[in-house]
Tab-separated table of C-alpha atoms in Angstrom:
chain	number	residue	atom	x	y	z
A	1	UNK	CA	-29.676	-9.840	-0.464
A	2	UNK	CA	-29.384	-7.250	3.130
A	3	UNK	CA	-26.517	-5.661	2.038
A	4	UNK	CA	-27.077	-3.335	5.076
A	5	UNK	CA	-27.977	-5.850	7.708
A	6	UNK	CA	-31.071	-4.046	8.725
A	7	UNK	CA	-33.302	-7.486	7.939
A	8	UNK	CA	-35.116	-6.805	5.117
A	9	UNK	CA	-33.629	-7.819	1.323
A	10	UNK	CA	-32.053	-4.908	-0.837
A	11	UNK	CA	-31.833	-4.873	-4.769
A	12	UNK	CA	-29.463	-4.036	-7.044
A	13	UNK	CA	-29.613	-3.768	-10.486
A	14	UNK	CA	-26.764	-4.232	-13.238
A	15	UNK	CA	-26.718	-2.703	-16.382
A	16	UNK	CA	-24.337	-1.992	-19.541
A	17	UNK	CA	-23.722	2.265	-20.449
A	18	UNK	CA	-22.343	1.807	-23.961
A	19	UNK	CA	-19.110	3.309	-24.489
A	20	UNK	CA	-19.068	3.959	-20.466
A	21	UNK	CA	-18.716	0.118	-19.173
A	22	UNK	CA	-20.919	-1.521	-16.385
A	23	UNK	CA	-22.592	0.276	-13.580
A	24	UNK	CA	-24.772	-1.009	-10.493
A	25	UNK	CA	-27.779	0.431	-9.202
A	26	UNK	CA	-28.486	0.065	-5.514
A	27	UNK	CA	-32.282	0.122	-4.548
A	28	UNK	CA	-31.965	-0.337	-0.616
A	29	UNK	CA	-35.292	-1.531	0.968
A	30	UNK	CA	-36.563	1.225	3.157
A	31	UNK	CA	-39.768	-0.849	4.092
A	32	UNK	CA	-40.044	-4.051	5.969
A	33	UNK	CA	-39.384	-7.546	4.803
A	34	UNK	CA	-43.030	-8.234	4.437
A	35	UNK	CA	-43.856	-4.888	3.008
A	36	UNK	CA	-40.772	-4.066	0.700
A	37	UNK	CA	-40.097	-0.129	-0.542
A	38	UNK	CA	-37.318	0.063	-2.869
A	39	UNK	CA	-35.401	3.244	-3.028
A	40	UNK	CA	-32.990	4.364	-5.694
A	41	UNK	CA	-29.856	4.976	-3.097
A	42	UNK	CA	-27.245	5.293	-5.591
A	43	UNK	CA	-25.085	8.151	-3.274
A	44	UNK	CA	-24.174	5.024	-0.973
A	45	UNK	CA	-23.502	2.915	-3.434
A	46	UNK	CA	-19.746	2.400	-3.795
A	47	UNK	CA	-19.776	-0.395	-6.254
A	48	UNK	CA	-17.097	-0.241	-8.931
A	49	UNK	CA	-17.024	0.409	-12.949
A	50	UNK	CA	-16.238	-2.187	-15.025
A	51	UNK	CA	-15.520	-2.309	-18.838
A	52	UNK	CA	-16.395	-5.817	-19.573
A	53	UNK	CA	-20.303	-6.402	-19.757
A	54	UNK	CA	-19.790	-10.065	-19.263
A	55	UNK	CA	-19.578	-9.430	-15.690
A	56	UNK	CA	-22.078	-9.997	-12.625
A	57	UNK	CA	-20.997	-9.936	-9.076
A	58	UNK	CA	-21.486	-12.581	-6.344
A	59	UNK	CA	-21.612	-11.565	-2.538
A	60	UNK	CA	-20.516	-13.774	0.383
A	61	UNK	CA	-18.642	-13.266	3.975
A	62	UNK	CA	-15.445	-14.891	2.467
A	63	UNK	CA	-13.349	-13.402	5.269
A	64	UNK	CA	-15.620	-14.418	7.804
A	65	UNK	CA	-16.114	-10.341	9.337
A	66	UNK	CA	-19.899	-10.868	9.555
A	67	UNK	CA	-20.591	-8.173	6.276
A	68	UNK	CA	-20.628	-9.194	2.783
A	69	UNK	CA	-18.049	-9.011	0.084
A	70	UNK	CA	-17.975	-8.973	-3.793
A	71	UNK	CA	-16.440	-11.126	-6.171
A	72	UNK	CA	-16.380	-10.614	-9.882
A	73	UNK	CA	-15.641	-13.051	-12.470
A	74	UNK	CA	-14.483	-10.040	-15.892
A	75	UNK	CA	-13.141	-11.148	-18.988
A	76	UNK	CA	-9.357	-10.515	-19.960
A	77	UNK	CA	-8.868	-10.240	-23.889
A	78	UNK	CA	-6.120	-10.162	-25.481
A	79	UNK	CA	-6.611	-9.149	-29.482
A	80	UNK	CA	-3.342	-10.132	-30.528
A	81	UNK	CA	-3.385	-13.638	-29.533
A	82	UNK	CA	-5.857	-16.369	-28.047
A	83	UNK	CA	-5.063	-15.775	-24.202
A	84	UNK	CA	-8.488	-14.681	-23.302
A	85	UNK	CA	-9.459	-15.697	-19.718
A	86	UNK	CA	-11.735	-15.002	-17.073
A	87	UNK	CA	-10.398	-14.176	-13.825
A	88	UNK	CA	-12.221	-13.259	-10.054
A	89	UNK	CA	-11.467	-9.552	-8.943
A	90	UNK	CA	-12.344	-9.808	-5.183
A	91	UNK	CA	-13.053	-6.663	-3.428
A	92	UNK	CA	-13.756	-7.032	0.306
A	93	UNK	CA	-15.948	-5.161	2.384
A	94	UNK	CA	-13.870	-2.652	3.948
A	95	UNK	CA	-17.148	-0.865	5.504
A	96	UNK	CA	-19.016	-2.153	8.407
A	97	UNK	CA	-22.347	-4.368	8.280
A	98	UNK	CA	-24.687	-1.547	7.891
A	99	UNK	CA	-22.665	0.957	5.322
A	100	UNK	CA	-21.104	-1.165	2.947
A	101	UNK	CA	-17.727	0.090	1.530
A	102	UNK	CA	-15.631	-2.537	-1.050
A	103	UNK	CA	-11.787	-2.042	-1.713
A	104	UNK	CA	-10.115	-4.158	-4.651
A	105	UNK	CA	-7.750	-6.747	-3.307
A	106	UNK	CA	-4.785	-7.507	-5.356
A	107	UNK	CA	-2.292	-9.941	-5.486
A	108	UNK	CA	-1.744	-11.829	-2.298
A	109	UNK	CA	-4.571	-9.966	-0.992
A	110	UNK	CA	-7.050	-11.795	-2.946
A	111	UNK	CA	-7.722	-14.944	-1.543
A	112	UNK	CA	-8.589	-16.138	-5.746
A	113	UNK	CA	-5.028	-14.724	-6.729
A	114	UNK	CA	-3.658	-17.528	-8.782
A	115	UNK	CA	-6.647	-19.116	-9.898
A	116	UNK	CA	-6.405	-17.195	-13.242
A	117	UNK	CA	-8.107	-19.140	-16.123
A	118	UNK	CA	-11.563	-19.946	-14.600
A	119	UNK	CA	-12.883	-20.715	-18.349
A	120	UNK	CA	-15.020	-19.279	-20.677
A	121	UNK	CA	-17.756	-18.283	-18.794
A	122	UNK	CA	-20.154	-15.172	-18.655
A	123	UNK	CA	-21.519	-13.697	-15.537
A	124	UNK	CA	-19.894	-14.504	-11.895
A	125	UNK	CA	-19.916	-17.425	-9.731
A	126	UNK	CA	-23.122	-18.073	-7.972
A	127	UNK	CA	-22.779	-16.702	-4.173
C-alpha cells in the first residue's frame, strides 16, 4: 500500500511482543515503484499498540479525505462469561496524504460504532 502518497508501495510488518501486545513495523519505500528500497522508518510510524494478537489492520479512504485510514477488527473477552466478540476500532487519518497520523474514533465518531458482534473471526476485514 502508499501510505505516503509518493507512488511507490510501502510495507508494513505486524508482529506479536509477548507480554508487550502487538506492534507494527513501517518499512516506507525510499526507491521507485519499479526499483523498491525498503527502509525501517519506525520514528514516523504512529500506529497504535494493541493487546490482542488476533488483530490485523485494513486501510481505506472511508471518509473520503483523499489519505488512508485504519480499521481494526480486536477481540473483546470476557473470562467470566461467554460474551466474547470482535469489534472494529476505527482510527482515521488525522495527518495529511504524505505524513500519516491516525487518532482513535470513539463512539459516534466511528462510523462502525454499533456494529459490535462482527463474529468470531481472526485478523481484520479485507481493505
Amino acid at each position: 500500500m502508499d501510505i505516503d502518497s509518493d507512488g511507490d508501495l510501502d510495507c508494513f510488518a505486524w508482529y506479536y511482543v509477548e507480554y508487550s501486545g502487538m506492534f507494527m513495523d513501517f518499512y516506507k519505500n525510499t526507491g521507485t515503484q519499479q526499483s523498491p528500497d525498503y527502509q525501517l522508518d519506525n520514528y514516523n510510524n504512529l500506529m497504535p499498540v494493541l493487546e490482542d494478537m488476533a488483530t490485523m489492520p485494513s486501510f481505506a479512504d472511508f471518509d473520503g479525505d483523499g489519505d488512508m485510514d485504519m480499521i481494526i477488527c480486536t477481540y473483546i473477552g470476557n473470562e467470566y462469561s461467554y460474551d466474547d466478540y470482535i469489534t472494529i476500532k476505527y482510527y482515521r487519518n488525522t495527518g495529511d496524504p504524505g505524513v500519516p497520523e491516525y487518532t482513535l474514533m470513539e463512539g459516534t465518531s466511528n462510523p462502525f460504532n454499533g456494529v459490535d458482534e462482527v463474529g468470531y473471526l481472526y485478523g481484520s476485514l479485507s481493505s
